[in-house]
GROMACS .gro file of C-alpha atoms in nm:
model
  229
    1GLU     CA    1   8.025   8.324  13.668
    2LEU     CA    2   8.428   8.211  13.557
    3SER     CA    3   8.303   8.255  13.222
    4ALA     CA    4   8.205   8.665  13.306
    5GLN     CA    5   8.567   8.671  13.415
    6GLN     CA    6   8.731   8.513  13.177
    7GLN     CA    7   8.596   8.739  12.977
    8GLN     CA    8   8.799   9.037  13.144
    9ILE     CA    9   9.106   8.843  13.113
   10PRO     CA   10   9.266   9.003  12.796
   11LYS     CA   11   9.378   8.798  12.488
   12GLU     CA   12   9.655   8.793  12.248
   13THR     CA   13   9.634   8.698  11.918
   14LEU     CA   14   9.882   8.394  11.740
   15ARG     CA   15   9.982   8.427  11.422
   16ALA     CA   16  10.273   8.214  11.298
   17GLU     CA   17  10.390   7.915  11.073
   18GLY     CA   18  10.540   7.659  11.177
   19LYS     CA   19  10.578   7.255  11.173
   20ILE     CA   20  10.421   6.991  11.355
   21ILE     CA   21  10.657   6.829  11.563
   22GLY     CA   22  10.415   6.551  11.740
   23LEU     CA   23   9.993   6.493  11.768
   24PHE     CA   24   9.781   6.480  12.048
   25ASN     CA   25   9.395   6.425  12.059
   26ALA     CA   26   9.275   6.780  12.058
   27GLY     CA   27   9.579   6.943  11.856
   28TYR     CA   28   9.922   6.940  11.705
   29TYR     CA   29  10.250   7.054  11.933
   30VAL     CA   30  10.414   7.295  11.666
   31GLU     CA   31  10.735   7.435  11.667
   32LEU     CA   32  10.677   7.806  11.522
   33ASP     CA   33  10.963   7.925  11.255
   34SER     CA   34  11.048   8.140  11.545
   35GLY     CA   35  11.230   7.824  11.706
   36GLN     CA   36  10.896   7.877  12.015
   37LYS     CA   37  10.703   7.545  12.074
   38TRP     CA   38  10.334   7.547  12.126
   39THR     CA   39  10.076   7.326  12.203
   40ILE     CA   40   9.809   7.441  11.961
   41PHE     CA   41   9.436   7.307  12.060
   42LEU     CA   42   9.198   7.266  11.753
   43PRO     CA   43   8.964   7.529  11.619
   44ASP     CA   44   8.589   7.425  11.759
   45SER     CA   45   8.513   7.341  11.380
   46THR     CA   46   8.667   7.102  11.151
   47GLN     CA   47   8.574   7.341  10.876
   48ASN     CA   48   8.877   7.592  11.025
   49VAL     CA   49   9.088   7.303  10.967
   50GLU     CA   50   9.237   7.331  10.577
   51VAL     CA   51   9.464   6.985  10.503
   52LEU     CA   52   9.650   7.038  10.158
   53GLY     CA   53   9.890   6.805   9.978
   54GLN     CA   54   9.921   6.571   9.700
   55ALA     CA   55   9.832   6.193   9.675
   56GLU     CA   56   9.931   5.889   9.544
   57ARG     CA   57   9.730   5.662   9.381
   58ARG     CA   58   9.674   5.385   9.635
   59TRP     CA   59   9.580   5.624   9.886
   60LEU     CA   60   9.232   5.697   9.727
   61GLN     CA   61   8.927   5.519   9.819
   62ARG     CA   62   8.594   5.402   9.685
   63GLY     CA   63   8.336   5.655   9.798
   64ALA     CA   64   8.601   5.928   9.818
   65TYR     CA   65   8.461   6.309   9.676
   66VAL     CA   66   8.631   6.357   9.353
   67SER     CA   67   8.626   6.654   9.103
   68PHE     CA   68   8.852   6.684   8.766
   69ALA     CA   69   8.818   6.871   8.438
   70GLY     CA   70   8.808   6.652   8.073
   71VAL     CA   71   8.701   6.686   7.718
   72PHE     CA   72   8.393   6.500   7.651
   73ASN     CA   73   8.207   6.432   7.306
   74SER     CA   74   7.787   6.428   7.304
   75LYS     CA   75   7.770   6.034   7.426
   76GLY     CA   76   7.961   6.102   7.775
   77GLU     CA   77   8.267   6.003   7.621
   78ALA     CA   78   8.622   6.131   7.757
   79GLN     CA   79   8.861   6.234   7.475
   80ALA     CA   80   9.173   6.207   7.673
   81ALA     CA   81   9.281   6.060   8.015
   82ILE     CA   82   9.224   6.243   8.282
   83ASN     CA   83   9.594   6.332   8.426
   84ASP     CA   84   9.490   6.612   8.721
   85MET     CA   85   9.219   6.553   8.984
   86GLN     CA   86   9.142   6.645   9.327
   87VAL     CA   87   8.932   6.444   9.658
   88PHE     CA   88   8.802   6.690   9.847
   89GLN     CA   89   8.586   6.702  10.141
   90PRO     CA   90   8.185   6.883  10.049
   91ASN     CA   91   8.037   7.120  10.262
   92LYS     CA   92   7.700   7.303  10.215
   93GLU     CA   93   7.805   7.535   9.910
   94THR     CA   94   7.971   7.197   9.694
   95LYS     CA   95   7.761   7.129   9.402
   96LEU     CA   96   7.802   6.766   9.269
   97GLY     CA   97   7.761   6.701   8.935
   98VAL     CA   98   7.830   6.759   8.563
   99GLN     CA   99   7.926   7.190   8.483
  100VAL     CA  100   7.976   7.284   8.149
  101ASP     CA  101   8.170   7.656   8.156
  102GLY     CA  102   8.069   7.673   8.537
  103ILE     CA  103   7.702   7.604   8.413
  104ALA     CA  104   7.526   7.309   8.640
  105GLY     CA  105   7.250   7.108   8.440
  106ALA     CA  106   7.445   6.987   8.142
  107ASN     CA  107   7.388   6.597   8.266
  108LYS     CA  108   7.120   6.585   8.041
  109GLN     CA  109   7.309   6.670   7.725
  110LEU     CA  110   7.622   6.479   7.823
  111PHE     CA  111   7.492   6.125   7.983
  112GLY     CA  112   7.201   6.030   7.787
  113GLY     CA  113   6.932   6.223   7.689
  114GLN     CA  114   6.847   6.322   7.336
  115LYS     CA  115   7.169   6.248   7.136
  116THR     CA  116   7.072   6.490   6.836
  117GLU     CA  117   7.417   6.624   6.771
  118PRO     CA  118   7.697   6.536   6.593
  119SER     CA  119   7.957   6.300   6.819
  120GLU     CA  120   8.206   6.516   6.643
  121GLN     CA  121   8.148   6.781   6.903
  122THR     CA  122   8.351   6.840   7.214
  123ALA     CA  123   8.290   7.025   7.516
  124ARG     CA  124   8.464   7.041   7.870
  125TYR     CA  125   8.311   6.991   8.154
  126LEU     CA  126   8.403   6.956   8.544
  127ILE     CA  127   8.312   6.695   8.750
  128SER     CA  128   8.236   6.604   9.106
  129GLY     CA  129   8.135   6.342   9.255
  130ARG     CA  130   8.189   5.983   9.452
  131LEU     CA  131   8.469   5.776   9.331
  132MET     CA  132   8.262   5.402   9.299
  133ASN     CA  133   8.587   5.252   9.156
  134ILE     CA  134   8.965   5.245   9.012
  135LYS     CA  135   9.091   4.971   8.850
  136ASP     CA  136   9.416   4.978   8.614
  137SER     CA  137   9.386   5.271   8.391
  138LYS     CA  138   8.987   5.360   8.411
  139MET     CA  139   8.818   5.561   8.682
  140THR     CA  140   8.427   5.537   8.782
  141VAL     CA  141   8.309   5.839   8.939
  142SER     CA  142   7.929   5.859   9.003
  143GLY     CA  143   7.664   6.135   9.134
  144PRO     CA  144   7.335   6.301   9.124
  145GLY     CA  145   7.208   6.174   8.816
  146PHE     CA  146   7.504   6.078   8.663
  147GLN     CA  147   7.802   5.786   8.639
  148THR     CA  148   8.104   5.802   8.374
  149SER     CA  149   8.408   5.611   8.332
  150VAL     CA  150   8.726   5.785   8.227
  151PRO     CA  151   9.094   5.696   8.136
  152ILE     CA  152   9.322   5.783   8.367
  153ALA     CA  153   9.691   5.863   8.295
  154GLU     CA  154   9.938   5.640   8.435
  155LYS     CA  155  10.141   5.953   8.601
  156MET     CA  156   9.807   6.174   8.751
  157THR     CA  157   9.861   6.421   9.019
  158ILE     CA  158   9.606   6.388   9.212
  159ARG     CA  159   9.555   6.700   9.447
  160VAL     CA  160   9.365   6.694   9.824
  161LYS     CA  161   9.162   6.969  10.013
  162MET     CA  162   8.983   6.820  10.307
  163ASN     CA  163   8.869   6.961  10.657
  164ASN     CA  164   9.047   6.654  10.845
  165PRO     CA  165   9.277   6.760  11.125
  166ALA     CA  166   9.356   6.347  11.150
  167LEU     CA  167   9.543   6.357  10.793
  168ALA     CA  168   9.830   6.593  10.969
  169ARG     CA  169  10.161   6.445  11.016
  170VAL     CA  170  10.488   6.534  11.189
  171GLY     CA  171  10.667   6.740  10.976
  172ASP     CA  172  10.395   6.903  10.782
  173LYS     CA  173  10.384   7.249  10.803
  174VAL     CA  174  10.128   7.470  10.950
  175GLU     CA  175  10.020   7.809  10.932
  176VAL     CA  176   9.836   7.883  11.248
  177ASN     CA  177   9.577   8.174  11.373
  178ALA     CA  178   9.511   8.160  11.726
  179TRP     CA  179   9.437   8.299  12.080
  180TYR     CA  180   9.559   8.279  12.435
  181TYR     CA  181   9.490   8.451  12.732
  182THR     CA  182   9.797   8.687  12.807
  183PRO     CA  183   9.849   8.615  13.149
  184ARG     CA  184   9.864   8.290  13.056
  185ALA     CA  185  10.140   8.337  12.749
  186GLN     CA  186  10.461   8.154  12.962
  187LEU     CA  187  10.228   7.824  12.896
  188MET     CA  188  10.297   7.859  12.530
  189GLN     CA  189   9.914   7.740  12.473
  190ALA     CA  190   9.655   7.860  12.209
  191LYS     CA  191   9.347   7.793  12.110
  192ALA     CA  192   9.321   7.797  11.675
  193THR     CA  193   9.049   7.984  11.504
  194SER     CA  194   9.228   7.820  11.222
  195LEU     CA  195   9.490   7.602  11.070
  196LYS     CA  196   9.628   7.542  10.746
  197ILE     CA  197   9.844   7.241  10.686
  198THR     CA  198  10.016   7.148  10.380
  199ALA     CA  199  10.152   6.790  10.373
  200VAL     CA  200  10.518   6.736  10.318
  201LEU     CA  201  10.478   6.436  10.230
  202PRO     CA  202  10.243   6.290   9.986
  203PHE     CA  203   9.925   6.085  10.126
  204GLY     CA  204   9.946   5.704  10.054
  205TYR     CA  205  10.374   5.742  10.055
  206ILE     CA  206  10.565   5.446  10.099
  207GLU     CA  207  10.959   5.489  10.175
  208PRO     CA  208  11.205   5.332   9.937
  209LYS     CA  209  11.394   5.068  10.109
  210PRO     CA  210  11.756   5.141  10.094
  211ASP     CA  211  11.959   4.978   9.857
  212ALA     CA  212  12.205   4.834  10.139
  213ASN     CA  213  11.857   4.635  10.274
  214LYS     CA  214  11.769   4.490   9.922
  215GLU     CA  215  12.142   4.381   9.921
  216ASN     CA  216  12.126   4.235  10.302
  217GLY     CA  217  11.779   4.109  10.220
  218GLU     CA  218  11.888   3.875   9.911
  219GLU     CA  219  12.203   3.753  10.073
  220ASP     CA  220  11.956   3.669  10.383
  221LYS     CA  221  11.775   3.440  10.171
  222LYS     CA  222  12.065   3.210  10.098
  223PRO     CA  223  12.097   2.961  10.375
  224PRO     CA  224  12.435   2.973  10.615
  225LYS     CA  225  12.658   2.747  10.449
  226LYS     CA  226  12.704   2.522  10.699
  227ASP     CA  227  13.076   2.303  10.755
  228ASP     CA  228  12.974   1.946  10.785
  229ASP     CA  229  13.170   1.771  10.586
   0.00000   0.00000   0.00000
């Protein structure tokens, strides 16, 4: 009858902000802004873990779910390079496809169907689908009933919004909503009900090598001079 006993044990709520100082299978070690160090166990559902950040282009993978807005003509051609997109994780509410002004079902007019409108007509659409390919300055995205290739800007903002606890890294900021049993407060362990993690570095970030290393590296390539004479 452990559960009945546990229900009697008073609980406390932990609501705080801090940073991740370590990772383990079932959660994170977190240093709160107060300086306290807590062990935070993940919520039961990963839907309650939100990871936000930005990404470098090299981090994008085929099959990732992406969304972006763009101005298209009636032939479905983008009128400008896309400079902002989001990588996301779909859930039951996600509407994949092509939407105009928030209305789904614009696919037929935009990609295929009767092209009765003059091609000068343009409209702004929100595209949500899977990344099929990204190469040079073009990206191909497909979804239910459509596939489109759009030009992408050299400097593109890639925003990330995922429910994947494994994306968290040491140094990331975290907002903690959790609880613990009052008598066990001194253990500094809590079970999260929700976590919001903000990545400090972009996903796919590669640290630039310090200049000193470059110089050393160039010198190292030269074989040492031997005094054979």
